[in-house]
PDB file of C-alpha atoms in Angstrom:
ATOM      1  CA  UNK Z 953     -94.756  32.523  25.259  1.00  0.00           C
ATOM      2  CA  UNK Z 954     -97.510  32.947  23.019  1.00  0.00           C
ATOM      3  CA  UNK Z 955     -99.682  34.795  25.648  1.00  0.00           C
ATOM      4  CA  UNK Z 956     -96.756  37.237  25.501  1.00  0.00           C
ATOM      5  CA  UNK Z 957     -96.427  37.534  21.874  1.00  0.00           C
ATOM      6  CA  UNK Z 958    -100.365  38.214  21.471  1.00  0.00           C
ATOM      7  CA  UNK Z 959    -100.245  40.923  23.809  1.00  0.00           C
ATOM      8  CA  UNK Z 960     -97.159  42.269  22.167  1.00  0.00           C
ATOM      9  CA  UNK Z 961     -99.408  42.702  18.992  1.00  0.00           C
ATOM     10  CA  UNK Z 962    -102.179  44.193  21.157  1.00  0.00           C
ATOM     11  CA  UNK Z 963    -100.114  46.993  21.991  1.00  0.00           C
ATOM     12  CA  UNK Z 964     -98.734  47.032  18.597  1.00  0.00           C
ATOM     13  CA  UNK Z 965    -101.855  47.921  17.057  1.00  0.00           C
ATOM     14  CA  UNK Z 966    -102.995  50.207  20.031  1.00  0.00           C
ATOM     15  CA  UNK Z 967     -99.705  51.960  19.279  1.00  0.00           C
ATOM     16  CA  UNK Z 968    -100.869  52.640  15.634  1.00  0.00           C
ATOM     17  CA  UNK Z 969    -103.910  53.954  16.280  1.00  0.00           C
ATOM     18  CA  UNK Z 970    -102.352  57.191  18.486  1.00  0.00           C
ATOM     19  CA  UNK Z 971    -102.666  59.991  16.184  1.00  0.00           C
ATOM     20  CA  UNK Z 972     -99.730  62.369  18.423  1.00  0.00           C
ATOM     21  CA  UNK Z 973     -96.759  61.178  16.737  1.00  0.00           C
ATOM     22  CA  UNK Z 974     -94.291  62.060  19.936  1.00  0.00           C
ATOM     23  CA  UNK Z 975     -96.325  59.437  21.799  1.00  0.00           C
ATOM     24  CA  UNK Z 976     -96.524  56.874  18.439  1.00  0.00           C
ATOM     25  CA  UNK Z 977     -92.614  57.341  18.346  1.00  0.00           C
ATOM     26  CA  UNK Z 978     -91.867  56.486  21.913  1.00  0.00           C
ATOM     27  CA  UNK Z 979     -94.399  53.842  22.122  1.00  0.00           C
ATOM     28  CA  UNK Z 980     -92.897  52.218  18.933  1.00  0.00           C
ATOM     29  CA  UNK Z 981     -89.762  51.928  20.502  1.00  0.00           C
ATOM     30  CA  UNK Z 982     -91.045  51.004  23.487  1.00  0.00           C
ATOM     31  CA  UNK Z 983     -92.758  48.054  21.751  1.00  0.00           C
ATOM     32  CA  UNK Z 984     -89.653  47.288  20.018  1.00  0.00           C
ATOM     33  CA  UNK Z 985     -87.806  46.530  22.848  1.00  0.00           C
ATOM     34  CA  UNK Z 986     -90.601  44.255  24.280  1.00  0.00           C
ATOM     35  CA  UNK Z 987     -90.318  42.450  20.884  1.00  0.00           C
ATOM     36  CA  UNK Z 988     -86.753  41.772  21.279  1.00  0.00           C
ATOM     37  CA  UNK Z 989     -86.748  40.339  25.167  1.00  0.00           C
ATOM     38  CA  UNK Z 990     -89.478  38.344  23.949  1.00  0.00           C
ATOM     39  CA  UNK Z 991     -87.339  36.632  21.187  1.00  0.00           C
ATOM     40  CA  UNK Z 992     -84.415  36.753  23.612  1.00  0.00           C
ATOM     41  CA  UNK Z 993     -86.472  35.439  25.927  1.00  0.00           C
ATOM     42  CA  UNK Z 994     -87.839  32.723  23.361  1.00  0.00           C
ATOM     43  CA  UNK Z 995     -84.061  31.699  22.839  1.00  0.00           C
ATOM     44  CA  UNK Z 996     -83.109  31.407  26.711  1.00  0.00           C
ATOM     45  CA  UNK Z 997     -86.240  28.867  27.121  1.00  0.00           C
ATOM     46  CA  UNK Z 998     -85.309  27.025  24.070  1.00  0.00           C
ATOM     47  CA  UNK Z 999     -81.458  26.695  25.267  1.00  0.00           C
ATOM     48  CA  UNK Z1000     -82.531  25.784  28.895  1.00  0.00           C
ATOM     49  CA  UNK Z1001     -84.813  22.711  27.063  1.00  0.00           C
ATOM     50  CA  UNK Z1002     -81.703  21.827  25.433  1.00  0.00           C
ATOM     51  CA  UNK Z1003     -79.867  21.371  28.870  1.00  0.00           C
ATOM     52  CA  UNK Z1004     -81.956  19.858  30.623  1.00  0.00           C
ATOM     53  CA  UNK Z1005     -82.291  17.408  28.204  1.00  0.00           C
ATOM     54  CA  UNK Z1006     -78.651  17.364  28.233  1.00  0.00           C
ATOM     55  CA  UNK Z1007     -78.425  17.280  31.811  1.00  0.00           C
ATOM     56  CA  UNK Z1008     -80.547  14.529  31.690  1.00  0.00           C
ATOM     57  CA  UNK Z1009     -78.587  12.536  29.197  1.00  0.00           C
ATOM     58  CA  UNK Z1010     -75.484  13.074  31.825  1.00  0.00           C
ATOM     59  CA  UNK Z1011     -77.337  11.609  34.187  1.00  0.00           C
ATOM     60  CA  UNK Z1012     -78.268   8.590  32.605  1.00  0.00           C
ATOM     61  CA  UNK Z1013     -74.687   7.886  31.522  1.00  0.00           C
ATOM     62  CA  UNK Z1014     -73.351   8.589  34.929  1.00  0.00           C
ATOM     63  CA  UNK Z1015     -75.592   6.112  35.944  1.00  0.00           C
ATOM     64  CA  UNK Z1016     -74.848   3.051  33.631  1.00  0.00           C
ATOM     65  CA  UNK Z1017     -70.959   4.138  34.632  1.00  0.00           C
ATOM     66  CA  UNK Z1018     -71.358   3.878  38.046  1.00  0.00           C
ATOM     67  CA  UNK Z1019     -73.846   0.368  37.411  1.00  0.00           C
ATOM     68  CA  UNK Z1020     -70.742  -0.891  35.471  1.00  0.00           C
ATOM     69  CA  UNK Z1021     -67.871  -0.072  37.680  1.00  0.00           C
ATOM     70  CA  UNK Z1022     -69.470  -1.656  40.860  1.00  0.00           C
ATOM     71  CA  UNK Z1023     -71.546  -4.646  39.158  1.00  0.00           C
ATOM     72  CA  UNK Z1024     -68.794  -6.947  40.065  1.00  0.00           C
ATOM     73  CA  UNK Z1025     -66.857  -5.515  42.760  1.00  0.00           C
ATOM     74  CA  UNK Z1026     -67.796  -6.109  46.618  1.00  0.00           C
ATOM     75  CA  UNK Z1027     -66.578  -3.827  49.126  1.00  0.00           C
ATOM     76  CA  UNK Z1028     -64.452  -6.458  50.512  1.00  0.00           C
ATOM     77  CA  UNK Z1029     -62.461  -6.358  46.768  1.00  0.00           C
ATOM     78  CA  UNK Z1030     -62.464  -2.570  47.341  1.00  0.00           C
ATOM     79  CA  UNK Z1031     -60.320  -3.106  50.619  1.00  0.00           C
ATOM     80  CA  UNK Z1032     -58.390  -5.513  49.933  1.00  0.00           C
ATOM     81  CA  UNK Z1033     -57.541  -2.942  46.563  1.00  0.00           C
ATOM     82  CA  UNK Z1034     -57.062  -0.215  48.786  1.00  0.00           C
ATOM     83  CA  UNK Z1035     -54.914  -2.320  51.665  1.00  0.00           C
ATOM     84  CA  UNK Z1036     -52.463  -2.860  48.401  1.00  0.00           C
ATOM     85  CA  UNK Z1037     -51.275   0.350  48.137  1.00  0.00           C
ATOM     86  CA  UNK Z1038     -48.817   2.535  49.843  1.00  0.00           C
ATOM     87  CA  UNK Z1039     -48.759   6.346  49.793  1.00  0.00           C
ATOM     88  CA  UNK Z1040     -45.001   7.461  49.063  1.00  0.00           C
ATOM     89  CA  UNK Z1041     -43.859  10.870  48.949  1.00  0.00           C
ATOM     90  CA  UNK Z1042     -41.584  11.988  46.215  1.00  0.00           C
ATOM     91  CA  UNK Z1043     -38.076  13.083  48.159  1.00  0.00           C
ATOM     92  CA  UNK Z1044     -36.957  15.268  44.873  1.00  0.00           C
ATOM     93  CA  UNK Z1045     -40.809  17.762  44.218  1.00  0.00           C
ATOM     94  CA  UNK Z1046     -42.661  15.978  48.097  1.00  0.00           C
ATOM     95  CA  UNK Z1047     -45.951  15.092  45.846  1.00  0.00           C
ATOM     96  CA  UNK Z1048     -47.837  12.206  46.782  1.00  0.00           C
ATOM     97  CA  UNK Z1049     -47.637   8.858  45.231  1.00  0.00           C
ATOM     98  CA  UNK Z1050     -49.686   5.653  45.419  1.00  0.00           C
ATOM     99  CA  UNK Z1051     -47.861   2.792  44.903  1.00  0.00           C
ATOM    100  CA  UNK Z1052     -47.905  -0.551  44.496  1.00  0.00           C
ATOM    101  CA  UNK Z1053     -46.564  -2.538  48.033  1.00  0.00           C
ATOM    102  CA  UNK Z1054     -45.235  -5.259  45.850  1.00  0.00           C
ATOM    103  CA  UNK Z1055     -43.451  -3.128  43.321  1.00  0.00           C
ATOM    104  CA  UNK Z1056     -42.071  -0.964  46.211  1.00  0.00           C
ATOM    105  CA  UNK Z1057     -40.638  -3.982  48.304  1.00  0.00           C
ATOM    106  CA  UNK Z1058     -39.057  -5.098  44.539  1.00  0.00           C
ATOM    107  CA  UNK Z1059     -37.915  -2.245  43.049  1.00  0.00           C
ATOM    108  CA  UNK Z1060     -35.825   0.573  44.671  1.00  0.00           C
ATOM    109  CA  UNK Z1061     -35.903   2.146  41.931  1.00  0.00           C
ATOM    110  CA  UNK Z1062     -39.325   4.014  41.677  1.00  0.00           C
ATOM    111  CA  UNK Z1063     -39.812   7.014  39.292  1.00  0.00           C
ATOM    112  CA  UNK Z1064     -41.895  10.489  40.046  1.00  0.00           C
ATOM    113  CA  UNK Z1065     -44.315  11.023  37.668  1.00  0.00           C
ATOM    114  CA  UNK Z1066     -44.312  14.531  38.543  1.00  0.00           C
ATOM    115  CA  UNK Z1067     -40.277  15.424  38.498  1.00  0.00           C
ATOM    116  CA  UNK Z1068     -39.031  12.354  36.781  1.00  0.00           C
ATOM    117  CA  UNK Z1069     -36.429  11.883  39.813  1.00  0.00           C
ATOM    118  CA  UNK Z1070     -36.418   9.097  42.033  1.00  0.00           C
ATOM    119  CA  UNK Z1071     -39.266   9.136  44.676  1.00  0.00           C
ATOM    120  CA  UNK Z1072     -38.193   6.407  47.103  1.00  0.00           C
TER     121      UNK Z1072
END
């Protein structure tokens, strides 16, 4: 960026020393523009820094989730988690509803979450 911002005050000065005014005007404005996608350009690096840093921070955290949530559960637990559910549909709204095998062989009585009517 501060290749850019040298050459920007090359031209600059270049720009001064043109002694038609038409062409000083237009090339000042000219310049002026380059001046301001630099800076704009300045700010875009700066924010993408920021998110990759960010990004990077995500990462990590997803990371030590996922290394916390699995540490102490086997695959077999993850079955045998899985095998103790039943999917019920709701006979008032027809959404889908995972429920407990137990608490469906005990209770008739189970309530929607989505309509608040009885799903079974």
């Amino acid at each position: 960026m501060r290749e850019i911002f040298e050459e920007i005050e090359n031209i600059k000065a270049t720009i001064h020393s043109i002694e038609d005014e038409n062409y000083k005007e237009l090339f000042t404005k000219i310049s002026n523009v380059l001046i301001n996608l630099s800076d704009k350009m300045e700010e875009v690096i700066v924010k993408q820094e920021s998110l990759e840093e960010n990004v990077g921070y995500i990462g990590e955290d997803l990371t030590d989730i996922q290394d916390e949530l699995f540490e102490e559960v086997t695959f077999e637990d993850l079955m045998d988690i899985e095998d103790e559910y039943v999917e019920v549909k709701c006979k008032c709204c027809g959404k889908p509803l995972f429920v407990e095998k137990d608490a469906l062989n005990k209770n008739n009585n189970i309530p929607c979450p989505f309509c608040n009517n009885k799903a079974n």
